[in-house]
Amino acid sequence: MLEIKNLHARVEEKEILRGIDLTILPGEVHAIMGPNGSGKSTLAGVLAGREDYEVTQGEVLFQGKNLLELDIEERAREGVFLAFQYPVEIPGVTNTYFLRAALNAIRKHRGQAELDAGQFLKLVKEKTKLVKLSDELLKRPVNEGFSGGEKKRNEIFQMALLEPNFCILDETDSGLDIDALRIVADGVNALRDGKRSMLVITHYQRLLNYIVPDKVHVLAGGRIVKSGGKELALELEAGGYVGVGGAR
Amino acid sequence: MASEVHAEMITSIQASAKQAFLDAYAAIEGQDVAPLIRRLRQAGIASFDDLGFPGARDEDWKFTNLGPVLRHTYQTAAADYGLGWAEVPGITVVPLAWAVAERPDLVEPYLGRVADHRVWPLVALNTAFLTDGLLIHVPAGVVVEQPVRFSTGTNGPGAWHRRVLVIVESGAQLTLVEEHHSQPGDGTLTTKVTEIVVGANAHVDHYVLQDESLDAFYLATLAVQMARDSRFSTHYFGLGGALARHEVRVRFTGENSEATVNGLYQASGTQHFDNHTVIDHAVPHCNSHELYKGILDGKSRGVFRGKIDVRKDAQKTDAKQTNQTLLLSDDATINTKPQLEIFADDVKCTHGATVGQLDEQQLFYLQSRGIGQAQARALLTFAFANDLIGRVRVPALRRSLEERYLQTHHLPATEDE
């Protein structure tokens, strides 16, 4: 599904990613953990196509294609989805209008017919159940006036609707209370179907109690310093990042 | 040297244009019109003769050069104003000339008295050519649920001097929608004066859709007088015109009143939009809210000038003014200037102007969901405009504006969601 080879990236003059190697197979859920400033969100941004970052070395293959050559929207249409740490508010555009435009752009790319308003609403009804998002929130402008939990649920709802092949969850647990976390995790788990892959980025082990990963990687200083099974997350919880090799 | 020659050229264009309008006035001077109209015409032409066309030295016209308008000559358009309106029970909607003849008692106290021809040159010009127009009268206590709508159009080139008088008596309520269109290729000049009298406890919501053709010149003045405990809102949507100046002048004459003055314009090519507002807090305890938004593309130019006068006695005034401009091209320009003149000491006045491009974070968010860059930009531009469209309280107008803006930006229709 995704193959990252020796990825280096910088912001302005500062090198943040310093040689990442990571392979994710179809259906796998990988977690990336690491202290603040280790490069977790940079990795998410580089994969989604954020233009603030400059890739200086390495390559990323996504389903055999050179991901780094694709525009932001082309990556999304090919099936990459980033659930934002800080979802962006867009006053003046309703959630439904935005999502129909997005879904139709993706469907068009896949050679599927665009959905009319009626068909779209039917699909939306089905998907909202997953994360318990109210109709009222859908009619509101994108993320405007949403609580932190509602924003994160909206991200997972979009994920369910757009049916990506590869999802990046960037600190989806941040700012969520335990009930909201459970709803979000249930939504994510419902989307695990043995084919869809996920990269779950988090600072805390807590999220991984609910979204149980196949593999856990520790990122420190722009490199993966340790990889292991789900039990690695528990070790980190007990010992902190200090005990992990390479962390500063 | 070069600029002096240029200034002289403009002055001579203004002088010959002024003469052309004085000649045009001479041609209609002998018309058989009602005494009130004759009196107003005479007063108007005298003021116009005195004031002339405003030039670059006139502070109120510093960034809008009337040269392109005055380079042409115009025949005075026929009295047929192309006014169309719907009958609404309980109120009077009639041609102004008819009202002047039949109901002088109603018209005389207000016509030509809310919009001051003695100091505003284009009001003077419009008044000099006053022939007909529209009177809307809502008697005391009458609440009109259904919006009153009228539209104007042109059927040939020339100067169209339009006049509207709206009298909403105490405790009455009115929603008024104006639409202005013109034929492409006619290169028309429209001067328009709308006088609105808002009685005590009255409530008026007013909307203007300026959809003139791209070769038309549009010079409009909205003058509003508000009695105590009244509410008034006006929303201008500027789409057309080679040069469009929309002036709003609101005067509080009674306490505890509230005015909302909003405007949205979208310009491309070489269009020039000038929005000029003056809120006169002449009495205490009144609130005014102002929000103007401009979208400028191509080599278009925008001008916003917002004046708020708070007079010495106008304590407890609360005035807020905001001007936001979206520049979509490097060649588009905006001149924006708030002007607050505050002579009272216990007031709250705020103003703010922002000029910017589309938000990168929002663009990234939309694109990361598969929306192409061009469509993402269009969607955010629409969103910027929709902030004001969403405030329209007439559902049919709101929907048609929404569709119009979506179409302009090649975005799919909303349909019913």
XYZ file of C-alpha atoms in Angstrom:
665
model
C 0.000 0.000 0.000
C 2.559 2.562 1.181
C 6.308 2.429 1.001
C 8.418 5.237 2.428
C 12.124 5.076 1.626
C 14.774 7.231 3.247
C 12.480 10.265 3.445
C 14.081 13.574 4.340
C 12.104 16.796 4.606
C 12.692 20.281 5.898
C 10.833 23.450 6.717
C 12.752 26.445 5.509
C 16.318 25.625 6.641
C 15.416 23.189 9.370
C 15.605 19.481 8.594
C 12.772 17.709 10.387
C 12.558 14.270 8.812
C 15.962 12.635 8.622
C 15.568 9.351 6.814
C 12.231 7.627 7.409
C 11.732 4.069 6.163
C 8.304 2.557 6.589
C 6.245 -0.024 4.742
C 2.525 -0.449 5.357
C 0.733 -3.391 3.794
C -2.952 -3.387 2.788
C -5.238 -3.709 5.793
C -2.536 -2.854 8.322
C -2.845 -0.237 11.020
C 0.426 1.303 12.084
C 0.869 3.695 14.965
C 3.546 6.330 15.091
C 4.357 7.616 18.518
C 6.853 10.134 19.621
C 7.515 13.198 21.707
C 6.622 16.712 20.609
C 8.862 17.947 17.839
C 9.871 14.479 16.704
C 8.412 15.021 13.231
C 5.096 13.153 13.540
C 2.894 15.890 12.080
C 5.525 16.734 9.471
C 5.332 13.171 8.204
C 1.529 13.441 7.984
C 1.820 16.773 6.177
C 4.392 15.517 3.680
C 2.212 12.516 2.811
C -0.892 14.684 2.322
C 1.030 17.230 0.231
C 1.367 20.246 2.487
C 3.453 22.787 0.647
C 5.214 24.163 3.730
C 7.579 21.177 3.601
C 10.345 20.510 1.151
C 11.290 16.905 0.513
C 15.054 16.848 0.043
C 15.644 13.108 -0.313
C 13.870 9.802 -0.576
C 10.637 8.601 -2.120
C 7.125 7.533 -1.248
C 5.316 4.915 -3.284
C 1.556 4.701 -2.856
C -0.051 1.736 -4.585
C 2.970 1.711 -6.866
C 2.710 5.433 -7.780
C 5.201 8.126 -6.874
C 3.075 9.953 -4.288
C 5.343 12.984 -3.992
C 4.776 13.884 -7.638
C 1.004 14.148 -7.196
C -0.878 17.364 -6.384
C -2.732 17.570 -3.077
C -6.109 16.822 -4.667
C -4.684 14.010 -6.817
C -3.429 12.259 -3.697
C -6.907 12.522 -2.177
C -8.517 11.186 -5.341
C -6.067 8.269 -5.399
C -7.256 7.410 -1.899
C -5.076 9.220 0.648
C -6.994 10.803 3.516
C -5.610 12.987 6.280
C -7.712 13.436 9.408
C -6.457 16.819 10.625
C -5.144 17.502 14.079
C -6.738 20.934 13.779
C -9.645 20.723 11.313
C -10.033 23.998 9.427
C -13.154 26.149 9.730
C -14.682 27.383 6.486
C -17.455 29.899 7.158
C -19.793 30.385 4.213
C -19.705 26.812 2.881
C -22.003 24.196 4.372
C -20.614 20.826 5.340
C -22.926 19.046 2.912
C -22.054 21.279 -0.043
C -18.344 20.852 0.641
C -18.581 17.091 0.997
C -20.676 16.575 -2.102
C -18.109 18.554 -4.113
C -15.340 16.412 -2.601
C -17.105 13.096 -3.088
C -18.040 13.914 -6.676
C -14.474 14.967 -7.500
C -13.264 11.616 -6.173
C -16.022 9.619 -7.877
C -15.269 11.329 -11.156
C -11.622 10.356 -10.797
C -12.656 6.747 -10.166
C -14.874 6.755 -13.244
C -18.073 6.615 -11.182
C -21.186 8.719 -11.838
C -21.535 11.888 -9.742
C -24.235 11.792 -7.076
C -27.192 14.146 -7.147
C -28.441 15.821 -3.972
C -30.929 13.028 -3.205
C -28.477 10.172 -3.637
C -25.876 12.073 -1.663
C -28.215 12.678 1.263
C -29.087 9.003 1.443
C -25.412 8.109 1.641
C -24.811 10.807 4.251
C -27.622 9.462 6.457
C -26.030 6.045 6.426
C -22.535 7.324 7.255
C -23.485 9.798 9.961
C -24.713 6.944 12.158
C -21.129 5.776 12.382
C -19.928 8.770 14.374
C -23.294 10.054 15.653
C -23.089 13.371 13.796
C -26.372 15.316 13.812
C -28.123 16.586 10.684
C -27.902 20.032 12.164
C -24.096 19.941 12.101
C -24.127 18.882 8.469
C -26.127 21.923 7.473
C -23.760 24.264 9.277
C -20.691 25.791 7.650
C -17.667 23.471 7.651
C -16.414 23.109 11.251
C -17.606 26.593 12.179
C -18.721 26.713 15.792
C -18.104 22.962 16.194
C -16.748 21.769 19.527
C -13.366 20.010 19.517
C -15.085 16.635 19.636
C -17.503 17.528 16.857
C -14.621 18.591 14.626
C -12.841 15.280 15.110
C -16.064 13.341 14.520
C -16.563 15.342 11.358
C -13.101 14.233 10.186
C -13.942 10.569 10.727
C -17.330 11.073 9.087
C -15.577 12.487 6.014
C -13.276 9.501 6.039
C -16.256 7.162 6.051
C -17.913 9.059 3.239
C -14.905 9.404 0.941
C -13.803 5.767 1.447
C -10.039 6.255 1.132
C -7.576 3.360 0.850
C -5.092 4.905 3.217
C -5.944 7.066 6.213
C -3.594 9.203 8.241
C -4.972 10.121 11.658
C -2.951 13.054 12.956
C -3.353 13.277 16.736
C -7.024 12.539 16.407
C -7.198 11.954 20.159
C -5.938 15.388 21.134
C -8.509 17.431 22.976
C -11.042 14.603 23.244
C -12.677 13.469 26.459
C -13.099 9.754 27.001
C -16.639 9.555 25.560
C -15.717 11.455 22.409
C -12.587 9.354 22.068
C -14.663 6.186 22.202
C -17.067 7.434 19.512
C -14.192 8.429 17.246
C -12.360 5.135 17.815
C -15.508 3.108 17.140
C -15.911 5.032 13.866
C -12.330 4.309 12.883
C -12.591 0.632 13.824
C -15.739 0.272 11.729
C -13.656 1.376 8.750
C -11.059 -1.350 9.275
C -12.022 -3.850 6.633
C -8.836 -5.823 6.039
C -7.977 -3.783 2.948
C -7.857 -0.176 4.125
C -4.570 0.829 5.738
C -4.090 3.401 8.459
C -1.317 5.420 9.999
C -2.299 6.574 13.472
C -0.154 9.375 14.822
C -0.378 10.011 18.518
C 1.552 11.304 21.469
C -0.287 9.140 23.965
C -0.819 5.426 24.286
C -4.440 5.993 25.372
C -5.818 6.078 21.827
C -4.201 2.732 21.055
C -6.334 1.036 23.706
C -9.257 1.753 21.425
C -7.644 1.579 18.005
C -5.373 -1.411 18.384
C -2.501 -1.200 15.895
C -0.715 -4.016 14.114
C 2.597 -2.238 14.476
C 3.976 0.589 16.559
C 6.895 2.817 15.605
C 8.675 5.336 17.732
C 9.724 8.509 15.987
C 12.451 10.629 17.518
C 14.660 13.268 15.986
C 13.167 12.722 12.560
C 13.885 8.964 12.417
C 12.101 5.793 13.406
C 14.166 4.611 16.345
C 12.184 1.573 17.351
C 9.473 -0.606 15.878
C 7.463 -3.391 17.392
C 4.040 -4.842 18.023
C 1.193 -3.231 19.958
C 2.954 -4.053 23.238
C 5.591 -1.431 22.424
C 3.008 1.271 23.113
C 2.535 -0.093 26.641
C 6.271 -0.066 27.242
C 6.383 3.549 26.249
C 3.485 4.326 28.546
C 5.412 2.790 31.443
C 8.882 4.100 30.676
C 8.264 7.264 28.642
C 10.186 8.224 25.546
C 13.439 8.729 27.441
C 14.166 5.055 27.613
C 13.818 4.588 23.868
C 17.041 4.656 21.909
C 17.788 7.792 19.942
C 15.303 10.050 21.717
C 16.626 13.288 23.085
C 4.183 68.769 -16.475
C 2.511 65.607 -17.724
C 0.176 65.457 -14.749
C -0.777 69.097 -15.152
C -1.698 68.500 -18.773
C -3.688 65.464 -17.665
C -5.495 67.483 -14.992
C -6.325 70.164 -17.511
C -7.730 67.586 -19.896
C -9.979 66.206 -17.187
C -11.115 69.695 -16.286
C -12.038 70.392 -19.884
C -13.904 67.069 -20.176
C -15.824 67.988 -17.024
C -16.574 71.468 -18.309
C -17.899 70.254 -21.634
C -19.894 67.460 -19.993
C -21.387 69.968 -17.599
C -22.352 72.190 -20.549
C -23.910 69.213 -22.331
C -26.143 68.532 -19.318
C -27.024 72.217 -18.979
C -28.050 72.135 -22.662
C -30.047 68.974 -22.111
C -31.807 70.722 -19.244
C -32.629 73.682 -21.483
C -34.336 71.228 -23.841
C -36.723 69.969 -21.128
C -37.151 73.268 -19.324
C -40.355 74.167 -21.089
C -42.094 70.850 -20.344
C -45.486 71.027 -18.706
C -44.840 69.447 -15.301
C -46.389 69.759 -11.850
C -45.292 72.855 -9.888
C -43.383 70.827 -7.296
C -41.381 69.047 -9.970
C -40.677 72.340 -11.715
C -39.446 73.887 -8.468
C -37.199 70.920 -7.697
C -35.812 70.857 -11.236
C -34.953 74.536 -11.076
C -33.294 74.138 -7.696
C -31.446 71.045 -8.921
C -30.039 72.650 -12.044
C -28.988 75.742 -10.110
C -27.078 73.541 -7.649
C -25.564 71.492 -10.443
C -24.498 74.625 -12.273
C -22.906 75.779 -9.072
C -21.264 72.460 -8.041
C -20.373 70.947 -11.417
C -19.035 67.418 -11.666
C -16.777 66.384 -8.807
C -13.089 66.122 -9.662
C -9.922 64.695 -8.165
C -9.612 67.651 -5.804
C -12.908 66.727 -4.229
C -12.017 64.597 -1.201
C -15.138 62.444 -1.651
C -14.107 61.565 -5.217
C -10.363 61.247 -4.851
C -10.109 57.691 -6.143
C -12.967 57.725 -8.631
C -12.361 59.605 -11.832
C -15.575 60.378 -13.703
C -13.577 60.958 -16.917
C -14.649 57.684 -18.583
C -18.298 58.557 -17.863
C -18.111 62.162 -19.017
C -16.238 61.487 -22.224
C -19.548 60.362 -23.744
C -22.582 62.460 -24.479
C -26.007 61.239 -23.497
C -29.525 61.918 -24.693
C -31.947 62.292 -21.815
C -33.838 59.026 -21.748
C -37.612 59.129 -22.075
C -39.837 59.394 -19.027
C -40.602 55.713 -19.443
C -38.446 54.419 -16.643
C -39.005 50.769 -17.264
C -40.290 50.411 -13.734
C -42.132 47.255 -12.973
C -43.599 46.335 -9.612
C -46.032 44.029 -7.935
C -49.285 45.269 -6.423
C -49.320 44.922 -2.693
C -52.555 45.385 -0.764
C -52.627 47.964 2.042
C -49.924 50.197 0.658
C -49.479 52.636 -2.205
C -47.020 51.916 -4.998
C -47.508 54.469 -7.768
C -45.596 56.511 -10.339
C -44.006 59.456 -8.599
C -45.390 61.991 -11.138
C -48.897 60.774 -10.402
C -48.311 61.084 -6.667
C -46.907 64.608 -7.052
C -50.059 65.640 -8.914
C -52.622 63.790 -6.785
C -51.043 63.614 -3.328
C -48.749 66.650 -3.007
C -49.480 66.698 0.750
C -47.808 63.307 1.070
C -44.853 63.877 -1.241
C -43.879 67.477 -0.671
C -42.491 67.168 2.885
C -39.938 64.581 1.742
C -39.187 64.665 -1.975
C -35.837 66.369 -2.483
C -35.446 66.932 1.245
C -33.816 63.695 2.337
C -31.248 63.697 -0.474
C -29.665 67.120 -0.452
C -29.129 68.516 -3.964
C -27.438 71.619 -2.597
C -24.257 69.751 -1.638
C -24.195 66.448 -3.543
C -23.527 67.127 -7.225
C -25.037 63.925 -8.599
C -28.178 64.376 -6.548
C -28.347 67.891 -8.005
C -28.056 66.495 -11.539
C -30.681 63.850 -10.879
C -33.044 66.411 -9.352
C -32.634 68.724 -12.366
C -33.997 65.960 -14.607
C -36.710 64.768 -12.229
C -39.661 63.676 -14.332
C -41.135 60.544 -12.862
C -40.134 57.664 -10.656
C -41.728 55.597 -7.992
C -43.469 56.372 -4.741
C -43.913 53.695 -2.127
C -46.028 54.711 0.832
C -46.737 52.490 3.812
C -49.316 54.082 6.137
C -48.841 54.090 9.906
C -49.034 50.696 11.539
C -49.255 48.700 8.318
C -47.000 45.664 8.321
C -46.223 44.411 4.834
C -45.204 40.786 5.049
C -44.574 40.283 1.356
C -41.487 42.056 -0.022
C -42.176 44.879 -2.471
C -39.981 44.432 -5.489
C -39.315 46.703 -8.430
C -36.876 46.463 -11.261
C -35.535 48.878 -13.821
C -34.128 48.266 -17.254
C -33.159 50.257 -20.299
C -34.319 50.083 -23.886
C -31.604 52.149 -25.484
C -28.639 54.393 -24.798
C -28.837 57.649 -22.907
C -28.872 59.121 -19.434
C -31.484 57.602 -17.157
C -32.300 59.705 -14.136
C -34.226 57.527 -11.740
C -35.948 58.603 -8.586
C -37.570 56.634 -5.807
C -39.294 57.963 -2.711
C -40.186 55.569 0.087
C -42.251 56.741 3.020
C -42.780 54.262 5.830
C -44.877 55.826 8.538
C -44.703 55.176 12.251
C -45.008 51.577 13.355
C -45.097 50.294 9.785
C -42.875 47.613 8.283
C -41.598 47.186 4.754
C -39.146 44.992 2.865
C -38.081 46.516 -0.421
C -36.075 44.905 -3.215
C -34.620 46.951 -6.096
C -33.095 45.360 -9.164
C -31.300 47.286 -11.872
C -30.449 45.936 -15.282
C -29.410 47.420 -18.615
C -28.848 46.249 -22.168
C -25.246 45.480 -23.115
C -24.005 47.731 -25.882
C -26.069 50.734 -24.832
C -23.395 52.345 -22.662
C -26.071 53.909 -20.483
C -25.571 56.361 -17.674
C -27.861 55.941 -14.692
C -28.167 58.473 -11.956
C -30.389 57.200 -9.213
C -31.616 58.808 -6.054
C -33.578 56.807 -3.520
C -34.976 58.663 -0.546
C -36.255 56.562 2.329
C -38.123 58.004 5.273
C -38.316 55.618 8.221
C -40.947 56.727 10.710
C -40.901 56.286 14.480
C -40.954 52.609 15.455
C -40.931 51.652 11.795
C -38.815 48.842 10.358
C -37.448 48.805 6.807
C -35.256 46.183 5.146
C -33.899 47.302 1.791
C -31.994 45.331 -0.860
C -30.370 46.521 -4.071
C -29.214 44.194 -6.811
C -27.109 46.216 -9.231
C -26.803 44.017 -12.279
C -26.124 46.607 -14.973
C -24.321 45.610 -18.164
C -20.535 45.814 -18.187
C -20.500 48.970 -20.318
C -22.963 50.873 -18.132
C -22.221 53.688 -15.695
C -24.137 53.600 -12.432
C -24.117 56.534 -10.002
C -26.552 56.007 -7.163
C -27.342 57.738 -3.914
C -29.440 56.218 -1.171
C -30.441 58.778 1.427
C -32.205 57.614 4.571
C -33.744 59.532 7.415
C -34.573 57.610 10.571
C -36.990 58.713 13.301
C -36.828 57.462 16.888
C -37.005 53.747 17.752
C -36.719 52.731 14.120
C -34.754 50.027 12.404
C -33.337 50.102 8.920
C -31.097 47.777 6.963
C -29.770 48.078 3.449
C -27.856 45.439 1.500
C -26.175 46.309 -1.764
C -25.101 43.608 -4.204
C -22.956 45.104 -6.956
C -22.234 42.931 -9.958
C -22.368 45.057 -13.094
C -21.269 48.385 -14.466
C -18.037 49.669 -16.007
C -18.064 52.216 -13.215
C -20.479 51.889 -10.335
C -20.641 54.260 -7.431
C -23.102 53.469 -4.689
C -23.498 56.032 -1.950
C -25.407 55.373 1.237
C -26.195 58.257 3.521
C -28.065 57.473 6.710
C -29.121 60.127 9.158
C -30.467 59.441 12.616
C -32.992 62.087 13.594
C -34.499 60.279 16.587
C -33.014 58.308 19.475
C -32.845 54.520 19.990
C -32.604 53.601 16.347
C -30.492 51.030 14.599
C -29.092 50.963 11.067
C -27.345 48.138 9.253
C -25.484 49.088 6.096
C -24.020 46.169 4.173
C -22.535 45.799 0.733
C -20.965 43.141 -1.444
C -19.402 43.720 -4.811
C -17.553 41.567 -7.240
C -15.406 43.094 -9.934
C -13.337 41.734 -12.781
C -11.800 43.057 -15.997
C -11.465 46.815 -15.701
C -14.580 47.383 -13.603
C -14.472 50.163 -11.051
C -16.583 49.962 -7.899
C -16.866 52.808 -5.464
C -18.790 52.400 -2.234
C -19.245 55.511 -0.235
C -21.090 55.553 3.056
C -21.895 58.293 5.498
C -23.613 57.533 8.795
C -24.692 60.661 10.589
C -25.189 60.066 14.299
C -26.945 63.354 14.897
C -28.739 62.207 18.049
C -27.860 60.027 21.079
C -28.449 56.290 21.653
C -28.283 55.012 18.086
C -26.408 52.009 16.707
C -24.962 51.500 13.265
C -23.329 48.365 11.860
C -21.551 48.421 8.585
C -20.003 45.528 6.660
C -18.673 45.910 3.131
C -16.960 43.138 1.248
C -15.277 43.338 -2.125
C -13.930 40.673 -4.448
C -11.520 42.092 -6.987
C -10.118 40.182 -9.924
C -8.369 41.149 -13.179
C -7.424 44.810 -13.327
C -10.492 45.954 -11.447
C -10.457 48.701 -8.864
C -12.363 49.098 -5.657
C -12.856 52.139 -3.486
C -14.406 52.130 -0.045
C -14.927 55.233 1.963
C -16.828 54.976 5.193
C -17.572 58.084 7.136
C -19.108 58.052 10.575
C -20.100 61.368 12.080
C -20.832 61.367 15.768
C -22.072 64.778 16.735
C -21.547 66.525 20.037
C -24.868 65.480 21.536
C -24.836 61.932 20.185
C -23.794 60.239 23.460
C -24.073 56.447 23.778
C -23.552 55.993 20.067
C -22.439 52.507 19.087
C -20.967 52.420 15.590
C -19.105 49.570 13.971
C -17.601 49.553 10.511
C -15.835 46.700 8.735
C -14.411 46.572 5.233
C -12.938 43.347 3.887
C -11.427 42.943 0.453
C -10.329 39.828 -1.334
C -7.748 40.460 -4.032
C -7.705 37.603 -6.523
C -5.176 39.128 -8.889
C -1.946 41.080 -8.603
C -3.315 43.786 -10.897
C -6.468 44.547 -8.889
C -6.360 47.471 -6.463
C -8.392 48.700 -3.529
C -8.416 52.043 -1.788
C -10.109 51.771 1.562
C -10.465 54.489 4.110
C -12.515 54.798 7.252
C -13.218 58.295 8.439
C -14.505 58.751 11.952
C -15.373 62.191 13.199
C -16.368 61.948 16.804
C -17.433 64.964 18.824
C -19.202 63.159 21.675
C -17.191 61.612 24.520
C -19.289 58.665 25.670
C -19.427 56.541 22.537
C -18.239 53.226 21.160
C -16.885 53.362 17.630
C -14.834 50.660 15.957
C -13.587 50.228 12.448
C -11.429 47.709 10.687
C -10.232 47.070 7.170
C -8.587 43.913 5.873
C -7.201 43.249 2.425
C -6.025 39.782 1.575
C -5.855 36.687 -0.534
C -7.516 33.336 -0.064
C -6.549 31.464 3.089
C -3.860 28.809 2.436
C -5.017 26.555 5.269
C -8.572 26.526 3.945
C -7.333 25.824 0.406
C -5.239 22.920 1.661
C -8.171 21.501 3.605
C -10.453 21.540 0.550
C -7.803 20.113 -1.772
C -6.917 17.394 0.731
C -10.481 16.176 0.272
C -10.083 15.822 -3.483
C -11.431 19.195 -4.594
C -9.312 20.624 -7.429
C -7.374 23.820 -6.856
C -9.487 25.964 -9.186
C -12.717 24.751 -7.621
C -11.302 25.146 -4.114
C -10.415 28.763 -4.879
C -13.878 29.354 -6.348
C -15.524 27.777 -3.329
C -13.600 29.989 -0.897
C -14.406 33.071 -2.949
C -18.057 32.083 -2.845
C -17.773 31.531 0.904
C -16.422 35.060 1.322
C -19.451 36.428 -0.534
C -21.905 34.063 1.099
C -21.271 35.710 4.444
C -23.344 38.634 3.157
C -25.728 36.665 0.939
C -26.620 34.576 3.986
C -27.870 37.716 5.745
C -30.578 38.333 3.167
C -33.915 37.760 4.860
C -35.926 37.372 1.653
C -35.607 33.643 0.879
C -36.237 33.930 -2.881
C -33.666 36.713 -3.228
C -31.146 34.867 -1.083
C -31.475 31.734 -3.200
C -31.199 33.629 -6.465
C -28.118 35.494 -5.254
C -26.591 32.231 -4.084
C -27.187 30.590 -7.440
C -25.918 33.647 -9.252
C -22.657 33.663 -7.324
C -22.231 29.893 -7.639
C -22.736 30.203 -11.392
C -20.271 33.086 -11.619
C -17.664 30.853 -10.029
C -18.606 27.769 -12.098
C -19.700 25.895 -8.996
C -22.497 23.331 -8.919
C -25.915 24.496 -7.744
C -26.869 23.785 -4.140
C -30.232 22.175 -4.992
C -32.411 21.576 -1.982
C -30.485 19.958 0.762
